[in-house]
PDB file of C-alpha atoms in Angstrom:
ATOM      1  CA  UNK A  23     -30.806  55.310 -42.732  1.00  0.00           C
ATOM      2  CA  UNK A  24     -32.670  56.466 -38.721  1.00  0.00           C
ATOM      3  CA  UNK A  25     -35.444  53.470 -39.333  1.00  0.00           C
ATOM      4  CA  UNK A  26     -32.668  51.278 -41.422  1.00  0.00           C
ATOM      5  CA  UNK A  27     -30.757  51.114 -38.481  1.00  0.00           C
ATOM      6  CA  UNK A  28     -33.133  50.668 -35.833  1.00  0.00           C
ATOM      7  CA  UNK A  29     -34.379  47.747 -37.807  1.00  0.00           C
ATOM      8  CA  UNK A  30     -31.361  45.725 -38.364  1.00  0.00           C
ATOM      9  CA  UNK A  31     -30.537  46.395 -34.157  1.00  0.00           C
ATOM     10  CA  UNK A  32     -33.911  44.762 -33.064  1.00  0.00           C
ATOM     11  CA  UNK A  33     -33.719  42.177 -35.427  1.00  0.00           C
ATOM     12  CA  UNK A  34     -30.311  41.233 -34.365  1.00  0.00           C
ATOM     13  CA  UNK A  35     -32.194  41.377 -30.627  1.00  0.00           C
ATOM     14  CA  UNK A  36     -34.352  39.186 -31.807  1.00  0.00           C
ATOM     15  CA  UNK A  37     -31.593  36.432 -32.910  1.00  0.00           C
ATOM     16  CA  UNK A  38     -29.712  36.007 -29.895  1.00  0.00           C
ATOM     17  CA  UNK A  39     -30.173  33.206 -28.072  1.00  0.00           C
ATOM     18  CA  UNK A  40     -30.518  33.503 -24.000  1.00  0.00           C
ATOM     19  CA  UNK A  41     -27.231  33.150 -22.203  1.00  0.00           C
ATOM     20  CA  UNK A  42     -27.103  29.583 -20.658  1.00  0.00           C
ATOM     21  CA  UNK A  43     -27.459  30.396 -16.636  1.00  0.00           C
ATOM     22  CA  UNK A  44     -23.954  30.070 -15.130  1.00  0.00           C
ATOM     23  CA  UNK A  45     -22.678  26.010 -13.743  1.00  0.00           C
ATOM     24  CA  UNK A  46     -23.010  27.097  -9.783  1.00  0.00           C
ATOM     25  CA  UNK A  47     -21.074  23.690  -8.115  1.00  0.00           C
ATOM     26  CA  UNK A  48     -23.254  22.232  -4.639  1.00  0.00           C
ATOM     27  CA  UNK A  49     -22.010  23.602  -1.563  1.00  0.00           C
ATOM     28  CA  UNK A  50     -20.292  20.037   0.461  1.00  0.00           C
ATOM     29  CA  UNK A  51     -20.991  19.205   3.053  1.00  0.00           C
ATOM     30  CA  UNK A  52     -20.346  20.749   6.151  1.00  0.00           C
ATOM     31  CA  UNK A  53     -18.139  18.755   8.986  1.00  0.00           C
ATOM     32  CA  UNK A  54     -19.892  18.500  11.978  1.00  0.00           C
ATOM     33  CA  UNK A  55     -17.442  19.283  15.233  1.00  0.00           C
ATOM     34  CA  UNK A  56     -14.955  17.185  15.701  1.00  0.00           C
ATOM     35  CA  UNK A  57     -16.414  14.614  18.493  1.00  0.00           C
ATOM     36  CA  UNK A  58     -17.163  11.700  19.577  1.00  0.00           C
ATOM     37  CA  UNK A  59     -20.475  10.626  19.940  1.00  0.00           C
ATOM     38  CA  UNK A  60     -22.141   8.386  20.823  1.00  0.00           C
ATOM     39  CA  UNK A  61     -24.788   7.266  18.505  1.00  0.00           C
ATOM     40  CA  UNK A  62     -28.094   3.774  18.972  1.00  0.00           C
ATOM     41  CA  UNK A  63     -27.471   0.638  18.124  1.00  0.00           C
ATOM     42  CA  UNK A  64     -31.009  -1.479  16.878  1.00  0.00           C
ATOM     43  CA  UNK A  65     -30.814  -4.406  19.679  1.00  0.00           C
ATOM     44  CA  UNK A  66     -27.324  -3.586  20.911  1.00  0.00           C
ATOM     45  CA  UNK A  67     -25.296  -1.856  23.227  1.00  0.00           C
ATOM     46  CA  UNK A  68     -24.599   2.283  21.706  1.00  0.00           C
ATOM     47  CA  UNK A  69     -21.605   2.371  19.984  1.00  0.00           C
ATOM     48  CA  UNK A  70     -19.289   5.995  19.673  1.00  0.00           C
ATOM     49  CA  UNK A  71     -18.504   7.617  16.174  1.00  0.00           C
ATOM     50  CA  UNK A  72     -16.698  10.049  14.794  1.00  0.00           C
ATOM     51  CA  UNK A  73     -17.695  10.564  11.609  1.00  0.00           C
ATOM     52  CA  UNK A  74     -15.765  11.399   8.590  1.00  0.00           C
ATOM     53  CA  UNK A  75     -15.378  14.560   6.108  1.00  0.00           C
ATOM     54  CA  UNK A  76     -19.368  16.303   5.085  1.00  0.00           C
ATOM     55  CA  UNK A  77     -19.829  14.137   8.256  1.00  0.00           C
ATOM     56  CA  UNK A  78     -19.764  10.946   5.950  1.00  0.00           C
ATOM     57  CA  UNK A  79     -20.768   7.261   8.152  1.00  0.00           C
ATOM     58  CA  UNK A  80     -16.787   5.759   9.557  1.00  0.00           C
ATOM     59  CA  UNK A  81     -14.398   3.152   7.286  1.00  0.00           C
ATOM     60  CA  UNK A  82     -12.974   2.433  10.192  1.00  0.00           C
ATOM     61  CA  UNK A  83     -14.067   0.332  13.505  1.00  0.00           C
ATOM     62  CA  UNK A  84     -11.983   0.106  16.668  1.00  0.00           C
ATOM     63  CA  UNK A  85     -12.256  -2.550  19.029  1.00  0.00           C
ATOM     64  CA  UNK A  86     -10.676  -2.217  22.794  1.00  0.00           C
ATOM     65  CA  UNK A  87      -9.037  -4.704  24.838  1.00  0.00           C
ATOM     66  CA  UNK A  88     -10.569  -6.211  26.842  1.00  0.00           C
ATOM     67  CA  UNK A  89     -12.274  -5.242  29.936  1.00  0.00           C
ATOM     68  CA  UNK A  90     -12.003  -1.879  28.369  1.00  0.00           C
ATOM     69  CA  UNK A  91     -13.819   0.853  26.678  1.00  0.00           C
ATOM     70  CA  UNK A  92     -13.555   2.235  23.248  1.00  0.00           C
ATOM     71  CA  UNK A  93     -14.939   6.102  24.043  1.00  0.00           C
ATOM     72  CA  UNK A  94     -11.587   7.640  25.798  1.00  0.00           C
ATOM     73  CA  UNK A  95      -9.435   5.176  22.368  1.00  0.00           C
ATOM     74  CA  UNK A  96     -11.983   7.277  20.472  1.00  0.00           C
ATOM     75  CA  UNK A  97     -11.638  10.834  21.706  1.00  0.00           C
ATOM     76  CA  UNK A  98      -7.656  10.009  21.600  1.00  0.00           C
ATOM     77  CA  UNK A  99      -7.314   9.468  17.679  1.00  0.00           C
ATOM     78  CA  UNK A 100     -10.540  11.265  16.619  1.00  0.00           C
ATOM     79  CA  UNK A 101      -8.566  14.706  14.591  1.00  0.00           C
ATOM     80  CA  UNK A 102      -6.827  11.380  12.516  1.00  0.00           C
ATOM     81  CA  UNK A 103     -10.259   9.463  12.501  1.00  0.00           C
ATOM     82  CA  UNK A 104     -11.567  12.678  10.856  1.00  0.00           C
ATOM     83  CA  UNK A 105      -8.774  12.362   7.844  1.00  0.00           C
ATOM     84  CA  UNK A 106      -8.779   8.859   7.811  1.00  0.00           C
ATOM     85  CA  UNK A 107     -12.847   8.574   6.757  1.00  0.00           C
ATOM     86  CA  UNK A 108     -13.538   7.887  10.927  1.00  0.00           C
ATOM     87  CA  UNK A 109     -13.924   5.678  13.249  1.00  0.00           C
ATOM     88  CA  UNK A 110     -16.725   3.574  15.257  1.00  0.00           C
ATOM     89  CA  UNK A 111     -16.489   2.194  18.082  1.00  0.00           C
ATOM     90  CA  UNK A 112     -17.815  -0.187  18.715  1.00  0.00           C
ATOM     91  CA  UNK A 113     -18.425  -1.947  22.474  1.00  0.00           C
ATOM     92  CA  UNK A 114     -17.677  -5.550  24.644  1.00  0.00           C
ATOM     93  CA  UNK A 115     -20.742  -7.798  24.392  1.00  0.00           C
ATOM     94  CA  UNK A 116     -20.015  -8.987  28.037  1.00  0.00           C
ATOM     95  CA  UNK A 117     -20.263  -6.465  30.755  1.00  0.00           C
ATOM     96  CA  UNK A 118     -17.010  -6.414  32.566  1.00  0.00           C
ATOM     97  CA  UNK A 119     -18.158  -6.095  36.833  1.00  0.00           C
ATOM     98  CA  UNK A 120     -20.615  -3.851  36.985  1.00  0.00           C
ATOM     99  CA  UNK A 121     -19.249  -0.774  35.679  1.00  0.00           C
ATOM    100  CA  UNK A 122     -18.938   0.723  31.977  1.00  0.00           C
ATOM    101  CA  UNK A 123     -16.235  -1.718  30.977  1.00  0.00           C
ATOM    102  CA  UNK A 124     -16.375  -5.286  28.687  1.00  0.00           C
ATOM    103  CA  UNK A 125     -14.827  -7.664  26.494  1.00  0.00           C
ATOM    104  CA  UNK A 126     -15.645  -9.263  23.329  1.00  0.00           C
ATOM    105  CA  UNK A 127     -16.943 -12.494  23.820  1.00  0.00           C
ATOM    106  CA  UNK A 128     -14.924 -14.707  21.299  1.00  0.00           C
ATOM    107  CA  UNK A 129     -16.528 -15.291  17.935  1.00  0.00           C
ATOM    108  CA  UNK A 130     -15.807 -14.083  14.858  1.00  0.00           C
ATOM    109  CA  UNK A 131     -18.401 -13.999  13.579  1.00  0.00           C
ATOM    110  CA  UNK A 132     -20.632 -12.639  16.382  1.00  0.00           C
ATOM    111  CA  UNK A 133     -18.602  -9.286  16.204  1.00  0.00           C
ATOM    112  CA  UNK A 134     -19.083  -9.024  12.110  1.00  0.00           C
ATOM    113  CA  UNK A 135     -23.179  -9.358  13.010  1.00  0.00           C
ATOM    114  CA  UNK A 136     -22.378  -6.241  14.568  1.00  0.00           C
ATOM    115  CA  UNK A 137     -19.852  -4.115  13.144  1.00  0.00           C
ATOM    116  CA  UNK A 138     -22.325  -4.980   9.663  1.00  0.00           C
ATOM    117  CA  UNK A 139     -25.160  -3.688  12.487  1.00  0.00           C
ATOM    118  CA  UNK A 140     -23.770  -1.028  14.030  1.00  0.00           C
ATOM    119  CA  UNK A 141     -22.998   0.289  10.207  1.00  0.00           C
ATOM    120  CA  UNK A 142     -26.136   0.058   9.176  1.00  0.00           C
ATOM    121  CA  UNK A 143     -27.450   2.431  12.604  1.00  0.00           C
ATOM    122  CA  UNK A 144     -25.294   5.381  10.462  1.00  0.00           C
ATOM    123  CA  UNK A 145     -25.833   4.324   6.831  1.00  0.00           C
ATOM    124  CA  UNK A 146     -22.653   2.421   6.241  1.00  0.00           C
ATOM    125  CA  UNK A 147     -21.340  -0.363   4.480  1.00  0.00           C
ATOM    126  CA  UNK A 148     -18.977  -3.464   6.068  1.00  0.00           C
ATOM    127  CA  UNK A 149     -16.663  -3.454   2.788  1.00  0.00           C
ATOM    128  CA  UNK A 150     -13.280  -2.815   3.157  1.00  0.00           C
ATOM    129  CA  UNK A 151     -12.668  -1.501   6.128  1.00  0.00           C
ATOM    130  CA  UNK A 152      -9.581  -0.485   8.060  1.00  0.00           C
ATOM    131  CA  UNK A 153      -9.778  -2.091  11.602  1.00  0.00           C
ATOM    132  CA  UNK A 154      -7.887  -0.565  14.378  1.00  0.00           C
ATOM    133  CA  UNK A 155      -7.121  -3.087  17.550  1.00  0.00           C
ATOM    134  CA  UNK A 156      -5.867  -3.181  20.769  1.00  0.00           C
ATOM    135  CA  UNK A 157      -5.634  -5.920  22.464  1.00  0.00           C
ATOM    136  CA  UNK A 158      -7.922  -8.269  23.060  1.00  0.00           C
ATOM    137  CA  UNK A 159      -9.372  -5.981  19.874  1.00  0.00           C
ATOM    138  CA  UNK A 160      -7.463  -7.472  18.489  1.00  0.00           C
ATOM    139  CA  UNK A 161      -6.497 -10.838  18.766  1.00  0.00           C
ATOM    140  CA  UNK A 162     -10.498 -10.502  16.873  1.00  0.00           C
ATOM    141  CA  UNK A 163      -9.768  -8.394  13.668  1.00  0.00           C
ATOM    142  CA  UNK A 164      -6.679 -10.714  12.628  1.00  0.00           C
ATOM    143  CA  UNK A 165      -9.972 -13.177  12.881  1.00  0.00           C
ATOM    144  CA  UNK A 166     -12.478 -10.664  11.251  1.00  0.00           C
ATOM    145  CA  UNK A 167      -9.725 -10.269   8.498  1.00  0.00           C
ATOM    146  CA  UNK A 168      -9.217 -14.229   7.911  1.00  0.00           C
ATOM    147  CA  UNK A 169     -12.554 -14.479   7.879  1.00  0.00           C
ATOM    148  CA  UNK A 170     -13.460 -11.436   5.735  1.00  0.00           C
ATOM    149  CA  UNK A 171     -10.073 -10.117   4.151  1.00  0.00           C
ATOM    150  CA  UNK A 172     -12.540  -8.067   1.936  1.00  0.00           C
ATOM    151  CA  UNK A 173     -14.558  -6.778   4.173  1.00  0.00           C
ATOM    152  CA  UNK A 174     -11.141  -5.673   6.668  1.00  0.00           C
ATOM    153  CA  UNK A 175      -8.747  -5.779   4.310  1.00  0.00           C
ATOM    154  CA  UNK A 176      -6.625  -3.110   7.004  1.00  0.00           C
ATOM    155  CA  UNK A 177      -5.068  -3.812  10.135  1.00  0.00           C
ATOM    156  CA  UNK A 178      -3.988  -1.571  12.193  1.00  0.00           C
ATOM    157  CA  UNK A 179      -2.780  -4.060  15.460  1.00  0.00           C
ATOM    158  CA  UNK A 180      -1.799  -2.533  19.058  1.00  0.00           C
ATOM    159  CA  UNK A 181       0.053  -4.868  21.561  1.00  0.00           C
ATOM    160  CA  UNK A 182      -1.962  -7.993  20.256  1.00  0.00           C
ATOM    161  CA  UNK A 183      -1.658 -11.249  23.225  1.00  0.00           C
ATOM    162  CA  UNK A 184      -0.064 -13.504  20.560  1.00  0.00           C
ATOM    163  CA  UNK A 185       1.415 -12.554  18.062  1.00  0.00           C
ATOM    164  CA  UNK A 186      -0.076 -12.153  14.575  1.00  0.00           C
ATOM    165  CA  UNK A 187       0.028 -14.660  11.696  1.00  0.00           C
ATOM    166  CA  UNK A 188       0.856 -14.139   7.804  1.00  0.00           C
ATOM    167  CA  UNK A 189      -1.158 -17.837   7.526  1.00  0.00           C
ATOM    168  CA  UNK A 190      -4.432 -15.734   8.821  1.00  0.00           C
ATOM    169  CA  UNK A 191      -4.167 -12.576   7.208  1.00  0.00           C
ATOM    170  CA  UNK A 192      -2.269 -13.661   3.076  1.00  0.00           C
ATOM    171  CA  UNK A 193      -5.504 -12.041   1.620  1.00  0.00           C
ATOM    172  CA  UNK A 194      -5.272  -8.357   3.819  1.00  0.00           C
ATOM    173  CA  UNK A 195      -4.027  -5.507   1.744  1.00  0.00           C
ATOM    174  CA  UNK A 196      -1.924  -4.360   4.439  1.00  0.00           C
ATOM    175  CA  UNK A 197      -0.783  -3.925   8.261  1.00  0.00           C
ATOM    176  CA  UNK A 198       1.272  -1.700  10.456  1.00  0.00           C
ATOM    177  CA  UNK A 199       1.706  -3.496  13.943  1.00  0.00           C
ATOM    178  CA  UNK A 200       2.171  -0.926  16.756  1.00  0.00           C
ATOM    179  CA  UNK A 201       3.730  -1.668  19.909  1.00  0.00           C
ATOM    180  CA  UNK A 202       3.869   0.328  23.130  1.00  0.00           C
ATOM    181  CA  UNK A 203       7.696   1.407  23.572  1.00  0.00           C
ATOM    182  CA  UNK A 204       6.879   0.219  27.576  1.00  0.00           C
ATOM    183  CA  UNK A 205       4.968  -3.431  26.273  1.00  0.00           C
ATOM    184  CA  UNK A 206       5.980  -5.801  24.734  1.00  0.00           C
ATOM    185  CA  UNK A 207       7.307  -5.895  21.546  1.00  0.00           C
ATOM    186  CA  UNK A 208       8.326  -8.806  20.390  1.00  0.00           C
ATOM    187  CA  UNK A 209       4.647 -10.104  19.583  1.00  0.00           C
ATOM    188  CA  UNK A 210       4.320  -7.359  16.962  1.00  0.00           C
ATOM    189  CA  UNK A 211       8.048  -7.096  16.293  1.00  0.00           C
ATOM    190  CA  UNK A 212       7.871 -10.684  14.768  1.00  0.00           C
ATOM    191  CA  UNK A 213       3.968 -10.042  13.017  1.00  0.00           C
ATOM    192  CA  UNK A 214       5.610  -7.348  11.097  1.00  0.00           C
ATOM    193  CA  UNK A 215       8.448  -9.412   9.822  1.00  0.00           C
ATOM    194  CA  UNK A 216       6.618 -12.582   8.899  1.00  0.00           C
ATOM    195  CA  UNK A 217       3.958 -10.147   6.562  1.00  0.00           C
ATOM    196  CA  UNK A 218       6.682  -9.014   4.940  1.00  0.00           C
ATOM    197  CA  UNK A 219       8.494 -11.967   4.655  1.00  0.00           C
ATOM    198  CA  UNK A 220       4.746 -13.198   2.682  1.00  0.00           C
ATOM    199  CA  UNK A 221       5.323 -10.197   0.978  1.00  0.00           C
ATOM    200  CA  UNK A 222       2.106  -8.752   2.623  1.00  0.00           C
ATOM    201  CA  UNK A 223       2.313  -5.071   3.258  1.00  0.00           C
ATOM    202  CA  UNK A 224       3.450  -3.970   6.835  1.00  0.00           C
ATOM    203  CA  UNK A 225       5.539  -2.002   9.347  1.00  0.00           C
ATOM    204  CA  UNK A 226       6.527  -2.222  12.566  1.00  0.00           C
ATOM    205  CA  UNK A 227       5.842   1.009  15.501  1.00  0.00           C
ATOM    206  CA  UNK A 228       6.370   1.922  18.182  1.00  0.00           C
ATOM    207  CA  UNK A 229       4.081   4.225  20.924  1.00  0.00           C
ATOM    208  CA  UNK A 230       6.058   6.544  22.973  1.00  0.00           C
ATOM    209  CA  UNK A 231       5.951   5.975  26.474  1.00  0.00           C
ATOM    210  CA  UNK A 232       2.840   3.543  25.837  1.00  0.00           C
ATOM    211  CA  UNK A 233       1.957   1.073  28.477  1.00  0.00           C
ATOM    212  CA  UNK A 234       0.564  -1.899  28.312  1.00  0.00           C
ATOM    213  CA  UNK A 235      -3.640  -0.053  27.754  1.00  0.00           C
ATOM    214  CA  UNK A 236      -2.397   3.418  26.915  1.00  0.00           C
ATOM    215  CA  UNK A 237      -2.593   5.654  23.562  1.00  0.00           C
ATOM    216  CA  UNK A 238      -0.379   9.133  24.648  1.00  0.00           C
ATOM    217  CA  UNK A 239       0.508  11.036  21.492  1.00  0.00           C
ATOM    218  CA  UNK A 240      -2.089   9.253  19.588  1.00  0.00           C
ATOM    219  CA  UNK A 241      -2.951  11.719  17.229  1.00  0.00           C
ATOM    220  CA  UNK A 242       0.608  11.419  15.742  1.00  0.00           C
ATOM    221  CA  UNK A 243       0.644   7.892  15.831  1.00  0.00           C
ATOM    222  CA  UNK A 244      -2.409   6.814  14.086  1.00  0.00           C
ATOM    223  CA  UNK A 245      -2.708   9.735  11.737  1.00  0.00           C
ATOM    224  CA  UNK A 246       1.041   8.249  10.365  1.00  0.00           C
ATOM    225  CA  UNK A 247       0.273   4.950  10.622  1.00  0.00           C
ATOM    226  CA  UNK A 248      -3.389   5.343   8.491  1.00  0.00           C
ATOM    227  CA  UNK A 249      -1.076   7.519   5.729  1.00  0.00           C
ATOM    228  CA  UNK A 250       1.488   4.790   5.932  1.00  0.00           C
ATOM    229  CA  UNK A 251      -2.136   2.131   4.982  1.00  0.00           C
ATOM    230  CA  UNK A 252      -3.048   4.101   2.480  1.00  0.00           C
ATOM    231  CA  UNK A 253       0.528   4.794   0.553  1.00  0.00           C
ATOM    232  CA  UNK A 254       1.930   1.214   0.663  1.00  0.00           C
ATOM    233  CA  UNK A 255      -1.464  -0.895   0.821  1.00  0.00           C
ATOM    234  CA  UNK A 256      -2.167  -3.445  -1.858  1.00  0.00           C
ATOM    235  CA  UNK A 257      -4.740  -1.886  -4.608  1.00  0.00           C
ATOM    236  CA  UNK A 258      -8.920  -2.996  -4.808  1.00  0.00           C
ATOM    237  CA  UNK A 259      -8.414  -6.115  -6.322  1.00  0.00           C
TER     238      UNK A 259
END
């Protein structure tokens, strides 16, 4: 009886299949430190970058104002930037005096080329981007979205020098217009109203206590603006 019992156990063990190893999910890439870093761009000035989650190449572009500097603006909203895919601050290509400040040449094709080169330097592509433009940067952003709405599909325009128009922006997915509380407000209010009348998703917001060129409470204001775009922009075609 003992021999028979042992034989059955041996046959059962022989027929037993080895257990499949448990599947282990690959760990998510760790986020790099939350800080704006300078990134070399071949043939151009360096760009300032806050990466997205896991160190991803940014999905947003920031264009500063006339004779401004992009680093401070990117730093002011770096937490909101990471939560919404990261941001790349493109420096102007025309120097203002001998210092670090600059402005953009007005040719949208040149700025389009520079943006694509900067994104390529970190392994990204210029498709379905959010463009944040302040003052002259807002003017350039509007022209980029007019020419290439599939690339520059959502806008956050701050203190634009001219009123943004639905005629230029009819192809975009959505826009947030922002004025500083102490800045001229009518252009951005009229711009948002014109887009809404044309059934383009848009909204007007104010940055409290801000004069032209300033961005106090940038983390909160930009996070709310980008949340609104996420929730209200037209779906991708």
